GROMACS .gro file of C-alpha atoms in nm:
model
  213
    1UNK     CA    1   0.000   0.000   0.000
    2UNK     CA    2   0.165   0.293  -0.116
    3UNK     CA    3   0.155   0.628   0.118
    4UNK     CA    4   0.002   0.858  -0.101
    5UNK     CA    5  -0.318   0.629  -0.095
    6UNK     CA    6  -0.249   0.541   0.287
    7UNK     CA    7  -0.271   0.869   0.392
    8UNK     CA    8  -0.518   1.011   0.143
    9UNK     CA    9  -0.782   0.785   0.309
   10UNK     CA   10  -0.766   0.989   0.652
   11UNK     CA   11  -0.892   1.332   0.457
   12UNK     CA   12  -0.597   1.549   0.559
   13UNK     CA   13  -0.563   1.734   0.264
   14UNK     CA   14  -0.281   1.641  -0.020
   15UNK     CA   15  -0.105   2.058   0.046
   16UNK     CA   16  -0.077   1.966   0.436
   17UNK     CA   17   0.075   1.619   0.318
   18UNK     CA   18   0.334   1.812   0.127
   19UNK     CA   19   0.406   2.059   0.350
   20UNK     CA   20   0.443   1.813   0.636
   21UNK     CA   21   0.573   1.510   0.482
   22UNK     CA   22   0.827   1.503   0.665
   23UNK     CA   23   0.641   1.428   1.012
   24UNK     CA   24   0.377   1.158   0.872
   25UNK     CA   25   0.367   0.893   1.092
   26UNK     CA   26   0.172   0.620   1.021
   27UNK     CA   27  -0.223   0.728   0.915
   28UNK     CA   28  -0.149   1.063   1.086
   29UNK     CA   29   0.046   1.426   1.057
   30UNK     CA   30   0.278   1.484   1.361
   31UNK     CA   31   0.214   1.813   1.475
   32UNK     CA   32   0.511   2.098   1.441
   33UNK     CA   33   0.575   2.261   1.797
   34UNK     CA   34   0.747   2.582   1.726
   35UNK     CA   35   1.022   2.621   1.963
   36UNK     CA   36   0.932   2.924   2.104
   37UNK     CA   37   0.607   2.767   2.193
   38UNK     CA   38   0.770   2.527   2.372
   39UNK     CA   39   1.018   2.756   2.589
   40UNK     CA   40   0.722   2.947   2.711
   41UNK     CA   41   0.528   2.590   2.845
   42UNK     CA   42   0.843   2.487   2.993
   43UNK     CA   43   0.865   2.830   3.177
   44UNK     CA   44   0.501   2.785   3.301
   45UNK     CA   45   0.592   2.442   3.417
   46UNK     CA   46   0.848   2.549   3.538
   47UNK     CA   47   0.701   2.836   3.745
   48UNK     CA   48   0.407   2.626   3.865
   49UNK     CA   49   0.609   2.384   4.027
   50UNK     CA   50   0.817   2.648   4.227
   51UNK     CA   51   0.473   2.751   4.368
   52UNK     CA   52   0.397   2.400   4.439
   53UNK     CA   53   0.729   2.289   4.599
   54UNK     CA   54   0.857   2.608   4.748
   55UNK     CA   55   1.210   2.733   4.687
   56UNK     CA   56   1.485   2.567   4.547
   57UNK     CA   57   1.697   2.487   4.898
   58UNK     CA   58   1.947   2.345   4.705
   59UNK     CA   59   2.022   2.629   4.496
   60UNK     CA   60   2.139   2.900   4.686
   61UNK     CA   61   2.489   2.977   4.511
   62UNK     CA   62   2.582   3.338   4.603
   63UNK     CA   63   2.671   3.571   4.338
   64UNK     CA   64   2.772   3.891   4.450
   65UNK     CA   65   2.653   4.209   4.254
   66UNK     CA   66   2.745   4.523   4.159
   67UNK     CA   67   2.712   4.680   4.488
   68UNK     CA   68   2.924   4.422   4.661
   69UNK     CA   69   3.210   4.506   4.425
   70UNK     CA   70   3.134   4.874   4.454
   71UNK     CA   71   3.470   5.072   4.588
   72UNK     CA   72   3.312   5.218   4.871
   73UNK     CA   73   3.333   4.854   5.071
   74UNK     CA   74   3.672   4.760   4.954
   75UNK     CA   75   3.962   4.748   5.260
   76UNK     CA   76   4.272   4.857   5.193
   77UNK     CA   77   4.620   4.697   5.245
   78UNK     CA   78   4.991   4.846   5.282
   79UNK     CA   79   5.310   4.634   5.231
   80UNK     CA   80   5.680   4.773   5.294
   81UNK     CA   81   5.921   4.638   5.026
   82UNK     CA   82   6.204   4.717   5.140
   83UNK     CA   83   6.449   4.404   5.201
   84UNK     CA   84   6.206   4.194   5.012
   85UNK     CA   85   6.196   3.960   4.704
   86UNK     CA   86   6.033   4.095   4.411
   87UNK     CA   87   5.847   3.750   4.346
   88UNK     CA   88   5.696   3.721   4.678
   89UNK     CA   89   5.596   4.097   4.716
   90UNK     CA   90   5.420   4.086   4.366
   91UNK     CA   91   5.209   3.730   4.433
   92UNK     CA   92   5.086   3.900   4.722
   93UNK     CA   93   4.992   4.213   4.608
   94UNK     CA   94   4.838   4.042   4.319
   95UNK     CA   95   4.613   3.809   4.540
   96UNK     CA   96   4.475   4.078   4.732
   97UNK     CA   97   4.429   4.273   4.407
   98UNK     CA   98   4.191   4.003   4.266
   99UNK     CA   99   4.026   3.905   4.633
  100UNK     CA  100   4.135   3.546   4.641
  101UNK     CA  101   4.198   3.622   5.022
  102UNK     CA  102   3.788   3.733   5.033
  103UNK     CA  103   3.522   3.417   5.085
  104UNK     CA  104   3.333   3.656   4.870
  105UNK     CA  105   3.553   3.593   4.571
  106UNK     CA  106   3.431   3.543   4.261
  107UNK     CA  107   3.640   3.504   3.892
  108UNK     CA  108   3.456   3.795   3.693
  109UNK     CA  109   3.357   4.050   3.947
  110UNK     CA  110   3.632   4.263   4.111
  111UNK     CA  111   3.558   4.173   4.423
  112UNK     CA  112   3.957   4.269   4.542
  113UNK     CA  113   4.134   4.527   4.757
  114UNK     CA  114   4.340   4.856   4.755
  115UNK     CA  115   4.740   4.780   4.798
  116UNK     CA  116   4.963   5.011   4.884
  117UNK     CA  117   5.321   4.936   4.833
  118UNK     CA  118   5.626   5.187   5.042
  119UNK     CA  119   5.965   5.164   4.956
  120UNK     CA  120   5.951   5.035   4.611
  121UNK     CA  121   6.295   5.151   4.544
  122UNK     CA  122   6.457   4.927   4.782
  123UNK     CA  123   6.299   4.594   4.691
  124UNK     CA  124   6.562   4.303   4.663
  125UNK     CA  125   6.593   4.117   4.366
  126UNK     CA  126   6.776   3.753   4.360
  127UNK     CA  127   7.091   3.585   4.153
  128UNK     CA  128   7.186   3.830   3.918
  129UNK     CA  129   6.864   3.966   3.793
  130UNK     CA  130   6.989   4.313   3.907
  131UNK     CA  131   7.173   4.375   3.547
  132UNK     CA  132   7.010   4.057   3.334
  133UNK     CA  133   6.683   4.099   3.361
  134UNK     CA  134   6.620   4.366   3.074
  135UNK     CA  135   6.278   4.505   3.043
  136UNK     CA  136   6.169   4.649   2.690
  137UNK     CA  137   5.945   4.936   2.574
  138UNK     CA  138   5.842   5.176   2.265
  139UNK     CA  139   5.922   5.514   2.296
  140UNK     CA  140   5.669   5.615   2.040
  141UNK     CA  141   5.457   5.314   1.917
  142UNK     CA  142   5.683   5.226   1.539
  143UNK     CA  143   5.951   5.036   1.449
  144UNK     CA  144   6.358   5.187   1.540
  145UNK     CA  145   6.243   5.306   1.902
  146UNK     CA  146   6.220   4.987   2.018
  147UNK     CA  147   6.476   5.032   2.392
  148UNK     CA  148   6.595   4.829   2.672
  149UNK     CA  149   6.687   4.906   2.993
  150UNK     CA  150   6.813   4.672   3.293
  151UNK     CA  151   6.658   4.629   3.619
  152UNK     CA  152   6.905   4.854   3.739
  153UNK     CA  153   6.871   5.126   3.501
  154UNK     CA  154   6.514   5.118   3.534
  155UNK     CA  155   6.571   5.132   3.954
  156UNK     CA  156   6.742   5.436   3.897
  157UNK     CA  157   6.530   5.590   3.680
  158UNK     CA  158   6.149   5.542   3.794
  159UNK     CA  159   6.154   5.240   4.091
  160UNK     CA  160   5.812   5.212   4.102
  161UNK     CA  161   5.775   5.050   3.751
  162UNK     CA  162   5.927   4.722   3.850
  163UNK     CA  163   5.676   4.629   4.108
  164UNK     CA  164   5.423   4.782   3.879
  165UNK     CA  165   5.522   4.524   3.564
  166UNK     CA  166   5.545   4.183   3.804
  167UNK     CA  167   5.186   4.251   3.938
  168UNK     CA  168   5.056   4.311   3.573
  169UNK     CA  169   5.198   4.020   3.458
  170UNK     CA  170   4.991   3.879   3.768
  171UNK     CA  171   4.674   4.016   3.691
  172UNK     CA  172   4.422   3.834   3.424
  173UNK     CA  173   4.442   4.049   3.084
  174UNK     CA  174   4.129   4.207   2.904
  175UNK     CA  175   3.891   4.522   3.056
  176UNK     CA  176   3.894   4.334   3.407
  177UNK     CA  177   4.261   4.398   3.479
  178UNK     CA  178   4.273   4.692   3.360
  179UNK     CA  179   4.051   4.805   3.620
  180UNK     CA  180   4.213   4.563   3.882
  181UNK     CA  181   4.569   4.754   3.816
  182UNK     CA  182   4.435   5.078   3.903
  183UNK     CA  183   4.380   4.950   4.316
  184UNK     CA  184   4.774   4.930   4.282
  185UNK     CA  185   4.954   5.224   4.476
  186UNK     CA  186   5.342   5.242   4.464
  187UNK     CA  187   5.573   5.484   4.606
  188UNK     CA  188   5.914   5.492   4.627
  189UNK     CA  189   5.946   5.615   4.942
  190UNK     CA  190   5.788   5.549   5.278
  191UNK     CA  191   5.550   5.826   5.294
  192UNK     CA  192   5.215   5.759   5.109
  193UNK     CA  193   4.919   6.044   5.072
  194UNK     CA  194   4.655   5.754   5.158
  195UNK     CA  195   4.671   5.819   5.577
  196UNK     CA  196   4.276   5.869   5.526
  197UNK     CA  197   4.159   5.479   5.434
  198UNK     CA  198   4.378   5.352   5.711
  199UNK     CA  199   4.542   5.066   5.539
  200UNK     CA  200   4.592   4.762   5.719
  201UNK     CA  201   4.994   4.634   5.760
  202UNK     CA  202   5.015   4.262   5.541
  203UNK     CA  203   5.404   4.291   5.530
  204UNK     CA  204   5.407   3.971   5.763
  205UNK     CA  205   5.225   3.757   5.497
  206UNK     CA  206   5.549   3.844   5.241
  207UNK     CA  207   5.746   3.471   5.424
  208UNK     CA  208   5.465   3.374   5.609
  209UNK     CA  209   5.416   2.986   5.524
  210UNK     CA  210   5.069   2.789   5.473
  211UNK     CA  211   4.938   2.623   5.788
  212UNK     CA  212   4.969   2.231   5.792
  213UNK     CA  213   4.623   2.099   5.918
   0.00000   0.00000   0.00000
């Protein structure tokens, strides 16, 4: 029995045959649910059994918004540098930068801290990174102004940019750390114009060594 004639003895019209042949099943059309029809059911489903059952206990993830991560709640940190490794001082600045000291802390908000950093000008350095490590820049953005400078040379002539360059490199790349660089303060000296915020001291975390449970 072919389906032409199979079909045809139901009534459904040859045109809706055509147009639907692709859902006959058996004597009968399969209807077409337009997907859009069925997001909105499953949303009133969806809804109906949240009034029935109650809230979800289970999911009660915590997802801070924009007033959690506004400035006015964030603390604020100071570190001395002077004596210490570059490495050390820049993963901890970095960490408090992003919040991963915060419970609160979440991967795409800025939930992180102020750091300020004194004495940038006599952080220590180890081996002999003093006059190897060269650091590179563009004077004005083309080709033949490309210029390096060592770790020393660039001491000498503006301290607080090697601090400034380890936490960068630190600090995740795109529109977030951009605005995750500006909480970092550093002075070369030990005076600091942010008296006002009252920064609390985290010098002692620089060595301090994870706690064996």
């Amino acid at each position: 029995m072919s389906a032409t004639v199979s079909v045809s003895q139901t009534g459904v019209p040859r045109a809706a045959i055509r147009k639907n042949s692709a859902h006959v099943v058996g004597y009968s059309v399969a209807p077409v649910v337009r997907p859009t029809v069925a997001r909105r059911a499953a949303g009133v489903c969806h809804a109906a059994a949240a009034q029935s059952l109650g809230a979800d206990k289970w999911n009660d993830t915590y997802y801070p918004t924009a007033s959690d991560a506004a400035s006015v709640h964030k603390d604020w940190y100071i570190v001395d540098a002077e004596g210490k490794t570059l490495g050390r001082v820049a993963s901890l600045v970095a960490n408090h930068i992003r919040g991963k000291n915060s419970p609160g802390y979440t991967p795409s908000m800025d939930m992180g801290a102020f750091v300020i950093v004194i004495n940038a000008d006599k952080i220590d350095v180890t081996g002999k990174k003093e006059y190897q490590k060269i650091y590179h820049r563009h004077t004005v953005g083309r080709p033949g102004s490309w210029k390096k400078e060592t770790l020393e040379q660039v001491r000498a002539r503006i301290p607080e940019r090697i601090l400034e360059k380890a936490v960068k490199g630190m600090l995740p790349k795109g529109r977030i750390g951009s605005k995750l660089f500006n909480h970092l303060k550093v002075y070369k000296g030990a005076s600091h114009p942010h008296e006002a915020q009252k920064p609390k001291d985290i010098t002692q975390l620089i060595d301090a060594k994870p706690s064996v449970q």
